[in-house]
Structure formats: C-alpha cells, structure tokens
Amino acid sequence: MSKYPQTYADWQADPAAFWANAAKAIDWFTPPTSTFNSDKGAYGRWFDGATCNTCYNCVDRHVEAGHGDRAAVIYDSPVTGTAKTYSYAQTKDEVSALASVLRGLGVTKGDRVIIYMPMVPEAIFAMLACARLGAIHSVVFGGFAARELATRIDDAAPKAIISASCGIEPNRVIAYKPLLDEAIEIASAKPDHCVILQRDTQTCELIEGRDVDYAQSVQSAIAAGEGTECVPVETTDPLYILYTSGTTGQPKGVVRDNGGHMVALRWSMEYHYDIKPGETFWAASDVGWVVGHSYICYGPLLNGSATVVFEGKPVGTPDAGAFWRVIQDHKVAAMFTAPTALRAIKKVDPSGLLIQDYDLSNFRTLFLAGERSDPATIEWAQEKLDRLVIDHWWQTETGWAMSGNPVGLGAFPIKLGSPGKPMPGYDIRVLDDEGNPVEAGTLGNIVCKLPLPPSGFPTLWNAEERFRSSYMEEFPGYYATSDAGMIDEDGYVFIMARTDDIINVAGHRLSTGAMEEVISGHEDIAECAVVGAADALKGQMPLGFFVVNDGVDRDPADLEKELVQLVRAKIGAVAAFKLAVPVKRLPKTRSGKVLRGTMQKIANGETYKIPAAIDDTMILTEIHEALGARNLIGKPND
Ligand code: COA
Ligand code: AMP
C-alpha cells in the first residue's frame, strides 16, 4: 500500500507542520523563526529568518559526518573517453579553492556569476562555489548562441563569468570562447573577469587582465592551502537565477531561494525518487536546464548521494547502449531523462537488445519528465527494462515535481499518459477560462492554489511586475502554470499542451515568439508565424511560415535557408529551427490575431474547426496547399 494518500492528507491538514518536519533534514546556521511568513513576498516566504548555506549542506556536512570518501560527482564522458569520480572530500577541496579564486576576483555575497559550460564536473563545482560564497549563479545552456547569452548577461549583470574553451557534440567541437567574447561584446553589462576552463580537445586564447585560467588558479589556491568557508545567507536570499523561455524574446529569470529549495529537494530525493545516501542517482539532462540544477547538482548532493555528470547522448556516443552502460558502470539506482531520449534509443534499438549487454542489477526506477510521455514510449521502457517507469510533471518555476508518483512512499498504480497525482505542497486545480472549476475529466487551465510550496519561485529577477502579470493575475489566488490538461475522477493529472506560445522540442522549452522576433528582423520578411509541429522523435519541432514584403522577388528556398541560419545564429542550434514555408498570407481573426493553433492543427494533419472570427477562410486552404506541396502535413519529420 502506498503511503501517498496519508502523506498528502498530512500535508493538507497542516502544511507548516509538514514542511517544518521536512526542514529537519537540513543543517541551518540559525533556525527559521517561522516556517511560513505569509506577509512577505507575492504569496509568502518559507523558512523566513533562518540563515544557512546550500554548499555546506551539499558538501561540507557530509565530509564532517565522516563520509568524505563517498562518491559525490561522477564524470562520465564518452565524447572524450574520460571517467572520473570525485569523492565528497575532493569535491570540497575543488569547490572551496574555486570559491577562493572567485573571491580573489572580487565576487562576494549577492553578486551574480554566469556559468556557460559544457557537461563537465567543473560546471557543478562552479555552481557550488557560488553557493559557498552566497553569490547568485546563473547557468546558461551551452546550445544558446552569443546573442541569447548577451541578453542574460545584461539582465543578471554578472561580476564574473565561468566558462570553458569548448563543448563537444558528437558531430563537432563547439568553440565556446568566441561565443562568450561575442556575447560580452554585445552586452552592456560587462563582467570584470572570466574564469576559463581550458579543455584538451581545443584550447582558446585568454584575454590578459580579464581572463583567468580555471585549472591553474584552482591548483594554485589548493597548493597555497587557500580555502573558503561557507558564507551564511538568509534562507530567502537567491541561490540562483535560471532564465527560461517566456512569450517574448526576453527570457524570464526564475529566482530560486536557498532554504526552501534545499528542504523540497532533499525531501524529493527520499520520498519521490527513493534514493539513499551513498547510492547513485543520474539525471541525463544538462546543467543548463532546471532538471540539471535540481537533480544533477543540488538534489543528489543534499542527500549525500552520488550524481553522474554525463557528457554524451543517448545514441551515437557510441551507440544506443550508452545509458545502460552508464547505469552499469556507476551502479545507478535511479535515472531521470526525457521521453525523447528513450524515443531516440527505441528508434535505433527497438527490441532493446543492447539492454541485455549490461548488468542493471542496481537499477530500480526510471523517471521521465520534461515533456509529455507518450504511452507507447512508457510501455516500451516498462517491457524492455522490466522496471518501474515513472512520469512526473514540473517546471523551471517550481524546481521540483508538481505531480508524480512518490516511489519512496510506495508507488501507486500507474495510468499511462498521466504524470501521477499532485505532490504534497501542490493543490492542483483545473479551471475554465473564466476561472471556474471544471468537472473531473474535463480539459482546462491547470493552476496551483497559492502559496507554492518550498522551492517555488518567489519572483522573476528584475521583473516583479512581469512575475505578477504572467503568473498571479489571470486566476487570482492561484499560480497559472500555462499548461492545459485535466484531472480525472481518481485524482490523476494529465498534462496535454501549453496555453502560451512555448513549444517543447526534445524536452527543451522554447519560445516560438522569440523565433518570430528573429525572423521578422529579416529585411525581406513582412510577417511570420512559428508553430510547434508534432515530431515522432522530439515531440515537437518548430515550423515557420513567412510572408515576404511586396516587391520582393527572391527564390523562397534561398530565403528559407537564410531564415534557418538566422535563427541558429541568434538563438542557437538548440532551437532546432529547420523549416520555413513561404505563404501568401497568414490566417487571422478579424481583429488581426494570427491563428497559430489552426495552422498547427493543419500541419499535424488533425481535424480543426474553422474559427468563427476568421477573417478569410481561403487562407486556410492556402496554408494547406503550401504545406501539402512540401509534403509537410501530418508528422512532418516522422
Ligand atoms: N552545446 C552546443 N550545442 C548543443 C548543445 C550544447 N550543450 N546541446 C545540443 N546542441 C546542439 C546539437 O548539436 C544540435 O545541433 P545540430 O542542429 O547542428 O545537430 C542542436 O543543438 C539540437 O540538439 P538536440 O536537441 O540535442 O538534438 P540532437 O538531434 O542532437 O539529439 C536527442 C536528439 C533526443 C538525442 C537529444 O535531444 C537528447 O538527448 N535529449 C534529451 C532531452 C534532455 O536532455 N532534455 C532536457 C530536459 S530534461
Ligand atoms: P521546463 O520549465 O523547461 O522544465 O518546462 C516545463 C514544461 O514542460 C511544462 O510546463 C510542461 O509543458 C512540460 N512538461 C514537463 N514535464 C512534463 C510531463 N511529465 N508531462 C507533460 N508535460 C511536461
């Protein structure tokens, strides 16, 4: 019998007592004066009045408790042929020395530090070193182009940036340093210093006076016996800012606090993921995403477990057995990935033959999130792995699962297509557009009753007004998730689609609005629209439509190439923008709103109703014809 119903009921009966109890697993420098202060912030603040340090809880306390020899960070890099394990004691030395280097460069409590790094252990050390100093890190995913990095530099105004000479993709080496230099060139808020990790695969030139060599400076700090103590911060002080896609080209800087984040993540490691100290947990994501923050870096380390930093892909590094090899080699007890990674494996190894080559005896559970898990993928994984496969739903804004199936409390029966039931802390409701509750099994807007639980974002960096208008105003008293779906009569949540212009490409959250801004910037383009077309591997792929300015007489194929290149250069390869279809006109309502939803349905080969407010129905026929001529109707990339 699962203890979930009782645990959820305990939380409902007394949320403060529930979280006060969970908070006992964290070491505070001074304990909280209140578990929840409803007078602070937009909806209250957790553990107000306490002081703490996240790095201390992730690293030092495990060493002080005598677990210094335990594995903390396991680096496994098929793209460089490296595997290396750092114990908790070694991690402490590395982090403390890097913190000393940063302090020497003038970084102190409250300063921002941008981290733009590939999947190397130094990325984790960099995050922890910032946390140690009370500095606020902001990790930017390596697949973003210079302009995106520059936008984040300008918003966060970092004192320093930590980066590397290059990242390594299976098909190419990506020189990070030119991207970094270009971004700093574009940005107005220039950092004082950059700390650069020189990688053997490809080194880079350092700029004298500004750039510092990561390894050399850390080694000198270690040799000189320099270390840094953990600086006490307020629990409500920011630990990090993580930029995520919003409805415009300006990303949203989601702020995470120190105290609540620790409490929620530590709780989730034990009760959701069922991982014990000393066991290995592996999230096959990237440190640039929230999954990487919560479950490559902080969650496992808060729990005294080992985490795997994997610099590779599910397929092609070298084959579709990479995941199973890592699970075997590092005795992984549970792993977390996005369904798209499984679809990639299944495509190459549909019978799961490679699974049989490895010893998975330590492996108990596979967790999936980041996008909707299609039942076929879950069923394949269940059958081939013969393990629990758990879908769970969350967002950058929350930092941990809003719904799931807490294995540590005993899993309840799985319903395919549902990421489980609300987690303690989340009172999830489904409302219609007027804010009225809908009946069980009816689609609507998914919202969470405020307050959000510990780890929930208290604001957006430098954008309190946007925070309130984007999340708090549409449904007063609730957090608007921008996801649409339903809750069935048994209390299972189903997440079906976004209600805004965000699309989910290979588990990556991307804004079609941001892509449209780039395309509209092309001199020959009059107007454009980007929609998320269904894709068998990546879930969705962006599909662009463009209308050229009057008098432009250019080969549409050339224009398409230019637009694809423009999006890649301005947003980055991660946008996966590969298709732009010329059309004569865009379908609109009489008030001028572009009918993106209808265009998406046409592209997906789905049935659709002609919108009542449409200006000219002929345009839908034109869209049909334009897509049909390119054979792009119905799962274009299948
Ligand atoms: N730095 C620079 N470029 C990067 C990058 C990084 N860290 N990560 C990805 N890219 C590039 C890729 O090389 C690719 O470029 P290309 O268009 O020149 O081939 C592009 O960005 C798109 O990358 P990706 O979405 O990873 O597509 P892919 O075809 O290389 O791989 C999958 C497809 C399914 C194997 C891959 O997306 C995957 O492993 N996804 C797992 C999902 C995941 O980690 N989600 C995070 C949230 S849980
Ligand atoms: P991100 O903030 O990048 O983690 O993306 C969050 C979005 O991804 C959510 O708002 C959902 O749209 C989607 N998402 C995440 N997990 C799931 C899931 N398990 N099922 C369906 N959608 C999901």
PDB file of C-alpha atoms and ligand atoms in Angstrom, residues 242-245 254 289-291 336 339 368-374 390-399 402-403 417-420 479 481-484 493-500 502-504 507-510, ligand 2:
ATOM      1  CA  LEU A 242      17.690  30.401 -14.244  1.00  0.00           C
ATOM      2  CA  TYR A 243      16.471  32.012 -17.438  1.00  0.00           C
ATOM      3  CA  THR A 244      13.657  30.212 -19.182  1.00  0.00           C
ATOM      4  CA  SER A 245      11.620  30.934 -22.286  1.00  0.00           C
ATOM      5  CA  VAL A 254      13.340  32.467 -12.470  1.00  0.00           C
ATOM      6  CA  TRP A 289      18.166  23.266 -17.579  1.00  0.00           C
ATOM      7  CA  VAL A 290      16.248  23.115 -14.336  1.00  0.00           C
ATOM      8  CA  VAL A 291      16.489  19.311 -14.277  1.00  0.00           C
ATOM      9  CA  PHE A 336      15.875  10.587 -14.847  1.00  0.00           C
ATOM     10  CA  PRO A 339      10.985  10.687 -23.104  1.00  0.00           C
ATOM     11  CA  LEU A 368      10.658  10.697 -17.049  1.00  0.00           C
ATOM     12  CA  ALA A 369       9.794  14.399 -17.316  1.00  0.00           C
ATOM     13  CA  GLY A 370      10.377  17.487 -19.403  1.00  0.00           C
ATOM     14  CA  GLU A 371       7.605  16.791 -21.925  1.00  0.00           C
ATOM     15  CA  ARG A 372       4.530  14.628 -22.233  1.00  0.00           C
ATOM     16  CA  SER A 373       5.365  10.926 -22.018  1.00  0.00           C
ATOM     17  CA  ASP A 374       3.524   9.138 -24.764  1.00  0.00           C
ATOM     18  CA  ILE A 390       7.510   6.941 -13.555  1.00  0.00           C
ATOM     19  CA  ASP A 391       6.354  10.052 -15.374  1.00  0.00           C
ATOM     20  CA  HIS A 392       6.328  13.263 -13.348  1.00  0.00           C
ATOM     21  CA  TRP A 393       5.479  16.861 -14.221  1.00  0.00           C
ATOM     22  CA  TRP A 394       7.241  20.030 -13.241  1.00  0.00           C
ATOM     23  CA  GLN A 395       8.549  23.362 -14.431  1.00  0.00           C
ATOM     24  CA  THR A 396      11.562  25.632 -14.088  1.00  0.00           C
ATOM     25  CA  GLU A 397       9.349  27.836 -11.924  1.00  0.00           C
ATOM     26  CA  THR A 398       8.812  25.138  -9.278  1.00  0.00           C
ATOM     27  CA  GLY A 399      12.219  23.388  -9.280  1.00  0.00           C
ATOM     28  CA  MET A 402       4.289  19.210  -9.032  1.00  0.00           C
ATOM     29  CA  SER A 403       2.765  15.853  -9.795  1.00  0.00           C
ATOM     30  CA  GLY A 417      -0.318   9.211 -20.164  1.00  0.00           C
ATOM     31  CA  SER A 418      -0.579  10.707 -16.680  1.00  0.00           C
ATOM     32  CA  PRO A 419       2.355  12.139 -14.709  1.00  0.00           C
ATOM     33  CA  GLY A 420       0.751  10.929 -11.486  1.00  0.00           C
ATOM     34  CA  TYR A 479      -0.349  30.140  -9.782  1.00  0.00           C
ATOM     35  CA  THR A 481       1.101  27.070 -14.894  1.00  0.00           C
ATOM     36  CA  SER A 482       0.379  27.831 -18.598  1.00  0.00           C
ATOM     37  CA  ASP A 483      -0.238  24.124 -19.044  1.00  0.00           C
ATOM     38  CA  ALA A 484      -3.602  22.780 -20.120  1.00  0.00           C
ATOM     39  CA  VAL A 493      -3.266  14.700 -13.509  1.00  0.00           C
ATOM     40  CA  PHE A 494      -2.970  14.771 -17.321  1.00  0.00           C
ATOM     41  CA  ILE A 495      -0.857  17.478 -18.993  1.00  0.00           C
ATOM     42  CA  MET A 496      -1.848  17.902 -22.628  1.00  0.00           C
ATOM     43  CA  ALA A 497      -0.496  21.202 -24.009  1.00  0.00           C
ATOM     44  CA  ARG A 498       0.789  24.679 -23.238  1.00  0.00           C
ATOM     45  CA  THR A 499      -1.657  27.560 -23.275  1.00  0.00           C
ATOM     46  CA  ASP A 500       1.018  30.048 -24.360  1.00  0.00           C
ATOM     47  CA  ILE A 502       6.006  27.812 -25.632  1.00  0.00           C
ATOM     48  CA  ILE A 503       6.857  24.640 -27.518  1.00  0.00           C
ATOM     49  CA  ASN A 504       8.727  21.638 -26.216  1.00  0.00           C
ATOM     50  CA  GLY A 507      12.471  18.254 -23.727  1.00  0.00           C
ATOM     51  CA  HIS A 508      13.768  21.784 -24.321  1.00  0.00           C
ATOM     52  CA  ARG A 509      11.428  24.662 -23.593  1.00  0.00           C
ATOM     53  CA  LEU A 510      11.468  27.151 -26.457  1.00  0.00           C
TER      54      LEU A 510
HETATM   55  P1  AMP B   2      10.734  23.436 -18.135  1.00  0.00           P
HETATM   56  O1  AMP B   2      10.412  24.677 -17.406  1.00  0.00           O
HETATM   57  O2  AMP B   2      11.792  23.613 -19.161  1.00  0.00           O
HETATM   58  O3  AMP B   2      11.007  22.289 -17.214  1.00  0.00           O
HETATM   59  O4  AMP B   2       9.432  23.050 -18.966  1.00  0.00           O
HETATM   60  C1  AMP B   2       8.214  22.925 -18.289  1.00  0.00           C
HETATM   61  C2  AMP B   2       7.143  22.481 -19.229  1.00  0.00           C
HETATM   62  O5  AMP B   2       7.465  21.200 -19.784  1.00  0.00           O
HETATM   63  C3  AMP B   2       5.822  22.286 -18.536  1.00  0.00           C
HETATM   64  O6  AMP B   2       5.117  23.493 -18.391  1.00  0.00           O
HETATM   65  C4  AMP B   2       5.122  21.284 -19.443  1.00  0.00           C
HETATM   66  O7  AMP B   2       4.547  21.943 -20.543  1.00  0.00           O
HETATM   67  C5  AMP B   2       6.268  20.431 -19.923  1.00  0.00           C
HETATM   68  N1  AMP B   2       6.395  19.224 -19.094  1.00  0.00           N
HETATM   69  C6  AMP B   2       7.333  18.962 -18.165  1.00  0.00           C
HETATM   70  N2  AMP B   2       7.161  17.732 -17.650  1.00  0.00           N
HETATM   71  C7  AMP B   2       6.075  17.202 -18.247  1.00  0.00           C
HETATM   72  C8  AMP B   2       5.379  15.950 -18.144  1.00  0.00           C
HETATM   73  N3  AMP B   2       5.796  14.993 -17.324  1.00  0.00           N
HETATM   74  N4  AMP B   2       4.293  15.768 -18.910  1.00  0.00           N
HETATM   75  C9  AMP B   2       3.852  16.733 -19.765  1.00  0.00           C
HETATM   76  N5  AMP B   2       4.492  17.923 -19.914  1.00  0.00           N
HETATM   77  C10 AMP B   2       5.586  18.160 -19.174  1.00  0.00           C
END
